[in-house]
Short mmCIF file of C-alpha atoms and ligand atoms in Angstrom, two decimals:
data_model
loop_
_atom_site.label_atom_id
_atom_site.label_comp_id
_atom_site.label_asym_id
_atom_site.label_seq_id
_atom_site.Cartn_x
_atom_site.Cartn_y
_atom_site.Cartn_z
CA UNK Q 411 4.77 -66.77 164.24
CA UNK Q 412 5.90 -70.61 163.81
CA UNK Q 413 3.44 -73.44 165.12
CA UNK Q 414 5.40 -74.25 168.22
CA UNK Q 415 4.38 -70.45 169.49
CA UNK Q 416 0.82 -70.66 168.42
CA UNK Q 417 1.22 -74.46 171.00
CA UNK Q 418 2.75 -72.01 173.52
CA UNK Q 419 -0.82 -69.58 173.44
CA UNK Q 420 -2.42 -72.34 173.54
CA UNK Q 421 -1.08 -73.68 176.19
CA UNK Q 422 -1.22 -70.43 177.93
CA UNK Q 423 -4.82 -69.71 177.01
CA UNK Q 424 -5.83 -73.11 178.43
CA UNK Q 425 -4.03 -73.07 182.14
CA UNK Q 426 -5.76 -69.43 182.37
CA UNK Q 427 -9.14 -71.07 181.75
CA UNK Q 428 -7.66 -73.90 184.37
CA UNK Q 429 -8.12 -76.69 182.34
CA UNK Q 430 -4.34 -77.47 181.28
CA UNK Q 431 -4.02 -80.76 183.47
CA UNK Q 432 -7.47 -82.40 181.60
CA UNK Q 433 -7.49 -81.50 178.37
CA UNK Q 434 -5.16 -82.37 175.77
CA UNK Q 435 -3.14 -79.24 173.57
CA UNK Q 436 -4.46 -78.97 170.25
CA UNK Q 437 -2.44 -80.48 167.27
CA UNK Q 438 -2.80 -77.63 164.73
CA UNK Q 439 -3.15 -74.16 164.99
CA UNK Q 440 -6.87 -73.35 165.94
CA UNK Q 441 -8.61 -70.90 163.68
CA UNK Q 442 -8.17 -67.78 165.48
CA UNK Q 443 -4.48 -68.30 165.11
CA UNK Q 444 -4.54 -68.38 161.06
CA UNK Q 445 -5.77 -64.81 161.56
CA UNK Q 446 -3.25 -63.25 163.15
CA UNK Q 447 -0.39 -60.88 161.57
CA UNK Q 448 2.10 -63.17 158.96
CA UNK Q 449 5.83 -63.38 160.49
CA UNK Q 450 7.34 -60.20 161.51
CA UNK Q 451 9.96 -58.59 158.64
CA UNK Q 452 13.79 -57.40 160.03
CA UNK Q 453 14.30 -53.92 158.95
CA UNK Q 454 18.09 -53.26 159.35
CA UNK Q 455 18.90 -49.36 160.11
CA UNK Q 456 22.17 -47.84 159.47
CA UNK Q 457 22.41 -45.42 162.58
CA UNK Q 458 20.60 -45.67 165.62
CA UNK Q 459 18.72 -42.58 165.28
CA UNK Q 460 17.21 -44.24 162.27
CA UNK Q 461 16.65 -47.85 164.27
CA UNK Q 462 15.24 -45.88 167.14
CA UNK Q 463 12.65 -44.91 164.57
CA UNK Q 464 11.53 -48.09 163.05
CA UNK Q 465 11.66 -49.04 166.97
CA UNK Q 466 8.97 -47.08 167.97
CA UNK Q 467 6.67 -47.14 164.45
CA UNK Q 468 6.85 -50.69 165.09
CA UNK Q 469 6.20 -51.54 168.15
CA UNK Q 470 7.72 -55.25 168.31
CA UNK Q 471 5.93 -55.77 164.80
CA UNK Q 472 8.62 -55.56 162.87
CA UNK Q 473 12.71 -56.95 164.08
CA UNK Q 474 14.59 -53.30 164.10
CA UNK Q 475 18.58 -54.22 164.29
CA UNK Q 476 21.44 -51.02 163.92
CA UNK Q 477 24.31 -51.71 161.71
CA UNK Q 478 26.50 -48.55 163.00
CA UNK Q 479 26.91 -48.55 166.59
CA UNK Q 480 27.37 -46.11 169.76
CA UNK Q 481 30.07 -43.63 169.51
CA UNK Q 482 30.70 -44.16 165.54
CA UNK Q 483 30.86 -41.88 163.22
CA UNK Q 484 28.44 -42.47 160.14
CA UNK Q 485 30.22 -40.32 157.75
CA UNK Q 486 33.47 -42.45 158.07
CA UNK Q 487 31.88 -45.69 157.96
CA UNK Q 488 32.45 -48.69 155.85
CA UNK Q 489 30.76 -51.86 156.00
CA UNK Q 490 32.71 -54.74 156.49
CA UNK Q 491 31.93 -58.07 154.55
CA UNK Q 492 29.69 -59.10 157.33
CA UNK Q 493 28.25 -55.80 157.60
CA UNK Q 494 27.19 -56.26 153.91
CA UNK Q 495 25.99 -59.78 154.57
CA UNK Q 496 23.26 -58.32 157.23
CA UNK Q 497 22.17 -55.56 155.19
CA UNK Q 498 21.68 -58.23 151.77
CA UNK Q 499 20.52 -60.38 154.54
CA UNK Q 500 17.60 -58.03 155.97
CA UNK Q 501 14.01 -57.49 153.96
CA UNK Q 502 15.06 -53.94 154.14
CA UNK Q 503 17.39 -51.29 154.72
CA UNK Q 504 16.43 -47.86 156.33
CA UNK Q 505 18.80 -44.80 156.10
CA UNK Q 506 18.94 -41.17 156.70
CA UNK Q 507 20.32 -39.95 153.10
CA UNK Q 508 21.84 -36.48 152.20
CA UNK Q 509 24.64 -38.51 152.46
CA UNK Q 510 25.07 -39.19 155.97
CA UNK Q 511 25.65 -42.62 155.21
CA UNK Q 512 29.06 -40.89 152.68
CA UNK Q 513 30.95 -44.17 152.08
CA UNK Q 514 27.43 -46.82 152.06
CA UNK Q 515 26.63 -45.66 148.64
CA UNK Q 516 27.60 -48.48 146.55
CA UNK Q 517 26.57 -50.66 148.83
CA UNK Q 518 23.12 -49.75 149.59
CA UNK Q 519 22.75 -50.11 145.49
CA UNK Q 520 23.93 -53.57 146.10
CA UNK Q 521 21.25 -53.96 148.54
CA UNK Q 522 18.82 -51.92 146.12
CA UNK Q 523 19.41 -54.22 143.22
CA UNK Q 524 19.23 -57.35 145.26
CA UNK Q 525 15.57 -56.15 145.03
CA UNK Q 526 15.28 -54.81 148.50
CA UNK Q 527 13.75 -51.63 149.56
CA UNK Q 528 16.02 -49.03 150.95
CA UNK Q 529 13.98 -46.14 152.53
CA UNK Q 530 15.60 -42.84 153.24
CA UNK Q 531 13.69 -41.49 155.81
CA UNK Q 532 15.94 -38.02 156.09
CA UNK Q 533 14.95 -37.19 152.30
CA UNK Q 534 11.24 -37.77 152.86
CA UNK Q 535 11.31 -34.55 154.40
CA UNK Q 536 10.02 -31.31 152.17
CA UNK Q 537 13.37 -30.05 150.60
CA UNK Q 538 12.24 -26.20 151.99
CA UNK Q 539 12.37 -27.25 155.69
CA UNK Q 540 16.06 -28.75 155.42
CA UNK Q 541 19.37 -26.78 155.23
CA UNK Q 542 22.26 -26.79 152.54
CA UNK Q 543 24.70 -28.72 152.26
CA UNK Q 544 27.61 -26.51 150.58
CA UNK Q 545 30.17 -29.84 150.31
CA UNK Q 546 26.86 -31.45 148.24
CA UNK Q 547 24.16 -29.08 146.26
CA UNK Q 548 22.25 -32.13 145.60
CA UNK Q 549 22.07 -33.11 149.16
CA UNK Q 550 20.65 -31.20 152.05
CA UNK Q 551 22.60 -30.91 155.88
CA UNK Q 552 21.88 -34.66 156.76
CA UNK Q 553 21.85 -33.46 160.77
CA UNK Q 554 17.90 -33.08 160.57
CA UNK Q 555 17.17 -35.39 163.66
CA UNK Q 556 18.52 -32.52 165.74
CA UNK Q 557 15.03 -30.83 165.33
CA UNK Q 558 12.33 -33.55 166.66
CA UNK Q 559 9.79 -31.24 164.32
CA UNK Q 560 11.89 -32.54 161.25
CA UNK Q 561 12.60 -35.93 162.49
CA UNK Q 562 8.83 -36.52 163.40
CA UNK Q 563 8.12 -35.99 159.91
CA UNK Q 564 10.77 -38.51 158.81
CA UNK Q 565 8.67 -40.79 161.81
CA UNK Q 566 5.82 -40.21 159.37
CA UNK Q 567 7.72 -41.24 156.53
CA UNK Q 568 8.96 -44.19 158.03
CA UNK Q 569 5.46 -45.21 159.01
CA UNK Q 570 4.57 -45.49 155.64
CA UNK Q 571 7.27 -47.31 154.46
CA UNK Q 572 6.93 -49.95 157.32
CA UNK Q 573 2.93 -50.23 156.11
CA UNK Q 574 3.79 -51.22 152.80
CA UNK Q 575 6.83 -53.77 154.11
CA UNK Q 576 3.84 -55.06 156.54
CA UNK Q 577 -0.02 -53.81 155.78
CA UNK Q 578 -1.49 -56.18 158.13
CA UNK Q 579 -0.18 -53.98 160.54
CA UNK Q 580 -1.01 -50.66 159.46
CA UNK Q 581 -3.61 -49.55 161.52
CA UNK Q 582 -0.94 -50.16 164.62
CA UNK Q 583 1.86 -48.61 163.23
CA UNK Q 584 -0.45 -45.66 162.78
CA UNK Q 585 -1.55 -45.66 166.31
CA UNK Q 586 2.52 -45.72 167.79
CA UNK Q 587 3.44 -43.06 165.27
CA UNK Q 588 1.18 -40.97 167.14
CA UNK Q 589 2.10 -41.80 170.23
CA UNK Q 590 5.96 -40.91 169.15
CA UNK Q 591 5.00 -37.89 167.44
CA UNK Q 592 3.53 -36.92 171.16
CA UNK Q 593 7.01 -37.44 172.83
CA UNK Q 594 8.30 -35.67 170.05
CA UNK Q 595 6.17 -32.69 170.80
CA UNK Q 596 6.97 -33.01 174.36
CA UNK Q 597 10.82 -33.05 173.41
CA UNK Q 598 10.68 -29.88 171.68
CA UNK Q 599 8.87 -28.23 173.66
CA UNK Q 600 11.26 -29.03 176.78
CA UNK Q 601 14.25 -27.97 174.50
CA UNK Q 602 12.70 -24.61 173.94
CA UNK Q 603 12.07 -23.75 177.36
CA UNK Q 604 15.37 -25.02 178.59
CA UNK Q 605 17.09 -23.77 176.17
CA UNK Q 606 15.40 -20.19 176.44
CA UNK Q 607 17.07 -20.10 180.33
CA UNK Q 608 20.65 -19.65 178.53
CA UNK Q 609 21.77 -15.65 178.99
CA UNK Q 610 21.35 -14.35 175.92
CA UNK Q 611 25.50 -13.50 175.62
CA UNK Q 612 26.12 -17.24 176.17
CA UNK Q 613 23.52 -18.46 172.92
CA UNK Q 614 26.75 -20.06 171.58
CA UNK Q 615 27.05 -23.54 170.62
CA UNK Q 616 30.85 -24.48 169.72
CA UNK Q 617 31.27 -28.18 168.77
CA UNK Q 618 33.46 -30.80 166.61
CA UNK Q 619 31.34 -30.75 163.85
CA UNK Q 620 28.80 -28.94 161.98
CA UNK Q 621 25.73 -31.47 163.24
CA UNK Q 622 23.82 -28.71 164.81
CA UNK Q 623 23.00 -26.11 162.66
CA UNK Q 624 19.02 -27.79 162.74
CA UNK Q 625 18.95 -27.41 166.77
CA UNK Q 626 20.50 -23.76 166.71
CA UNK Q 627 17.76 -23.06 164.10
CA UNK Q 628 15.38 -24.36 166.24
CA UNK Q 629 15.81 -22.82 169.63
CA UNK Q 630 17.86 -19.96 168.84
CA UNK Q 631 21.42 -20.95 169.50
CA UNK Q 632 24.00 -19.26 167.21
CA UNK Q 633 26.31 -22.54 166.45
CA UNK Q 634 29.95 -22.50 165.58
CA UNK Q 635 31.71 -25.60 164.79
CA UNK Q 636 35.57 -26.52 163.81
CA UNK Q 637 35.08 -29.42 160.68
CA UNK Q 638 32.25 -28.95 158.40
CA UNK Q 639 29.34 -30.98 157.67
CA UNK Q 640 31.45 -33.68 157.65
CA UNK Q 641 34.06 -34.95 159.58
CA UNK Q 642 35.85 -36.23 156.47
CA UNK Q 643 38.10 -32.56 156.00
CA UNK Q 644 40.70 -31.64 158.90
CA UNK Q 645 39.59 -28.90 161.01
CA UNK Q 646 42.50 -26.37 160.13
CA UNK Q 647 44.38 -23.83 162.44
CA UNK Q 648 42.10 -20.22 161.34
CA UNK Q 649 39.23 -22.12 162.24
CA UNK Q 650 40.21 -22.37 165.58
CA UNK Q 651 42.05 -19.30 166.05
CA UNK Q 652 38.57 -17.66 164.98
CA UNK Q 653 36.33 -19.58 167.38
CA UNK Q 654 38.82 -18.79 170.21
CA UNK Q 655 38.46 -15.24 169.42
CA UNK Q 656 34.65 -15.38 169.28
CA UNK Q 657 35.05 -17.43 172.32
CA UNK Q 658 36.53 -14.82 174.55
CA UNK Q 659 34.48 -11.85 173.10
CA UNK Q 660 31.59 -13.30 174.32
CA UNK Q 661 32.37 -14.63 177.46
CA UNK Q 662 31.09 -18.16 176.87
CA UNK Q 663 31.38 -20.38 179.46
CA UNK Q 664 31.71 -24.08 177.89
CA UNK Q 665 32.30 -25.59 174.54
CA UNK Q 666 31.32 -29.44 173.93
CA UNK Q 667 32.82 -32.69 172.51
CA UNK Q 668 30.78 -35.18 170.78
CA UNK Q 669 30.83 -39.17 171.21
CA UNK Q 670 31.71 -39.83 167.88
CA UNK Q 671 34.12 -37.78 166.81
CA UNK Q 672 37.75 -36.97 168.70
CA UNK Q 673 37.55 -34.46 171.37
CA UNK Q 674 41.31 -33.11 170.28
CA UNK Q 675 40.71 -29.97 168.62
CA UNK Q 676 37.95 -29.14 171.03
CA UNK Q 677 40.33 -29.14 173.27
CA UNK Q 678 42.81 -26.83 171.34
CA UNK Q 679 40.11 -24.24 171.86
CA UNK Q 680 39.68 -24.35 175.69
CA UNK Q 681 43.63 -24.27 175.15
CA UNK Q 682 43.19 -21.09 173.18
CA UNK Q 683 40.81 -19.04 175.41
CA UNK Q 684 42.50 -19.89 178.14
CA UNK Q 685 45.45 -18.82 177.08
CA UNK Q 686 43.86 -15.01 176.36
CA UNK Q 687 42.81 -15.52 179.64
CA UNK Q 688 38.82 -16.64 179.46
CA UNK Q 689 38.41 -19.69 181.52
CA UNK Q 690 36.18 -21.77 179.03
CA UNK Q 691 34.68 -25.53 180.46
CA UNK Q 692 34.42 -29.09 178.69
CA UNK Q 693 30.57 -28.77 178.69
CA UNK Q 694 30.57 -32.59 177.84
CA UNK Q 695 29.96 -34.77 175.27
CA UNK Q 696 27.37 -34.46 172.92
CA UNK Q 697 25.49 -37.45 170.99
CA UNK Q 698 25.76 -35.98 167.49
CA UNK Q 699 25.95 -38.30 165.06
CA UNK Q 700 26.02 -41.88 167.51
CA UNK Q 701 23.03 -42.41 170.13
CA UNK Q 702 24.41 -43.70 173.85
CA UNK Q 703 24.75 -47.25 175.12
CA UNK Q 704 22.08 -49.92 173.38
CA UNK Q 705 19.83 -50.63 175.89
CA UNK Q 706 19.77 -46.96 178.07
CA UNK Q 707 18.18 -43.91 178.04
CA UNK Q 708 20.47 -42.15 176.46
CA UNK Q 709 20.28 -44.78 173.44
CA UNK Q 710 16.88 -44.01 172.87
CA UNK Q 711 16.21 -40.76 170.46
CA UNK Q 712 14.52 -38.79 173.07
CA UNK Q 713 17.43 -39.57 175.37
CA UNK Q 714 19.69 -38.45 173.36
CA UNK Q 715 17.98 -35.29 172.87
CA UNK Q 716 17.11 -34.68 176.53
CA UNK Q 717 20.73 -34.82 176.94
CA UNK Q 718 22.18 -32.94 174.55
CA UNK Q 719 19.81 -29.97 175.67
CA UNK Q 720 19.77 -30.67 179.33
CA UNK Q 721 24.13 -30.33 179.08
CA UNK Q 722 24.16 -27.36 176.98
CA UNK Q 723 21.77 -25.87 178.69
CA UNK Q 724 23.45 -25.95 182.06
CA UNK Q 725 26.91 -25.86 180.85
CA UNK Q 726 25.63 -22.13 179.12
CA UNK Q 727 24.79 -21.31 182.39
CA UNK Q 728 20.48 -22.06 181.97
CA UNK Q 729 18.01 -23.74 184.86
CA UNK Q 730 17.48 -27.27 184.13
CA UNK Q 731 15.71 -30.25 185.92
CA UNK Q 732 19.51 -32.35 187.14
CA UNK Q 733 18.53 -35.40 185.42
CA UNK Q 734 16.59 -33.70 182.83
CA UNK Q 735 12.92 -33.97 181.13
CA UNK Q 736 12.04 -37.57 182.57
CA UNK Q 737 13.98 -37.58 185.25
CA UNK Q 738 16.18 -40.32 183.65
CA UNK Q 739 19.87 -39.35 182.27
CA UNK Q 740 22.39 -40.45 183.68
CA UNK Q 741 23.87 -38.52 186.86
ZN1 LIG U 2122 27.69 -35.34 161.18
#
């Protein structure tokens, strides 16, 4: 906080006691100013589901920025030079690791040996609650935010991390962990129920990519997926061919696209099934790897959540509230 700000307060502070027009503003900060919190730190995050985080640990404490934004895909990112420039420029970096982040490595060593911490919140999290990664042995699936359990634990982590960038402000970022770790609870505990309203035939979750392996795990969806862990290989044509099969054995009603990755060979499988004759739906578009819009529900974490299991839910052919646990996605 500069000195104009603690003028502001005090300028506040003295029209609520009524006596701005007689008394003059003080010249220096008064005492109970020197006591408060030093100068918020800018943490920059590298996807949103990250930012979200340090969002809500924070509480205002701390400036949380996003480098990669809606609808872009982290494994295929590379920072430009200005992109490099705000992560050298910020007092530190937070990531999810495993190698979400695939093409950031060298520079997030830059930012490392410029002296600034870079947390990876994803690989905070015990190594025997996260999957494998067969493309990486050292790394585990990076997709861990799909299960709030996992992600509140990387909360936790990030907590930490944010109390040593900022002790003054421990005790605080202690109190809106728990409070997050709540919603959290709340979230999962939604997703289980709605999810649990799917016929049991239709427990099939067919997407672009491999990012849900965590949420099938977690509320007993069998998942299927065309690329791998990554979007970096092409899907190829025995992939699909299989999926369509298992498709129209099971009668399931919808497959999904996801915001950050392209929707084409998604829709060479509703192409595929309907071809054998299964009419198969577009169940929508899932946030995998991307939050929604800055600024909306669905660009918050628990948003993004709420949607993803209020659309597969109904598109499976489960009960769900229409606008889903908070009453707040978008129609
Ligand atoms: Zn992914």
């Amino acid at each position: 906080m500069n000195t104009r700000s603690y003028v502001a307060m005090g300028r506040r502070s003295l029209l609520a006691a009524g006596l701005g027009a007689t008394l003059p503003l003080p010249a220096l900060a008064p005492a109970w100013a020197q006591a408060t919190p030093r100068a918020p730190r800018s943490v920059l995050a590298t996807v949103a589901m990250v930012g979200d985080v340090v969002r809500e640990v924070s509480g205002g404490r701390i400036r949380a920025e996003t480098l990669i934004g809606e609808g872009v895909d982290p494994h295929l990112f590379r920072p430009t030079r200005s992109d490099i420039a705000r992560l050298l420029a910020a007092d530190a970096v937070f990531a999810n690791g495993h190698r979400l982040e695939g093409r950031m490595g060298d520079v997030l060593d830059r930012v490392r040996a410029a002296g600034k911490p870079v947390v990876l919140i994803g690989e905070s999290v015990p190594r025997d609650r996260l999957r494998a990664n067969p493309d990486y042995p050292d790394a585990a699936d990076p997709h861990l935010w799909m299960d709030p359990s996992l992600w509140s634990l990387a909360a936790a982590a990030a907590a930490e991390a944010l109390s040593r960038l900022a002790p003054d402000s421990r005790e605080a970022f202690a109190d809106n962990l728990a409070r997050f770790q709540a919603r959290l609870a709340r979230l999962d505990a939604y997703a289980r129920e709605a999810i649990g309203t799917i016929p049991a035939n239709a427990r099939v979750l067919v997407t672009a990519h491999d990012a849900f392996a965590y949420f099938g795990a977690r509320y007993g969806l069998e998942v299927e997926s065309i690329q791998g862990l990554s979007t970096e290989a092409e899907a190829n044509l025995a992939a699909i061919e299989a999926l369509v099969r298992k498709l129209v054995d099971r009668r399931v009603p919808a497959v999904f696209a996801e915001t950050s990755v392209p929707d084409r060979a998604v829709r060479a499988l509703i192409e595929g099934a309907g071809a054998r004759g299964q009419r198969v739906a577009l169940g929508g578009n899932l946030f995998s790897d991307a939050m929604g819009k800055a600024g909306t529900y669905e660009g918050t974490y628990e948003g993004m959540i709420d949607h993803n299991v209020t659309i597969i839910a109904r598109a499976l052919g489960g009960r769900v509230p229409p606008r889903g646990l908070n009453g707040r996605l978008a129609a």
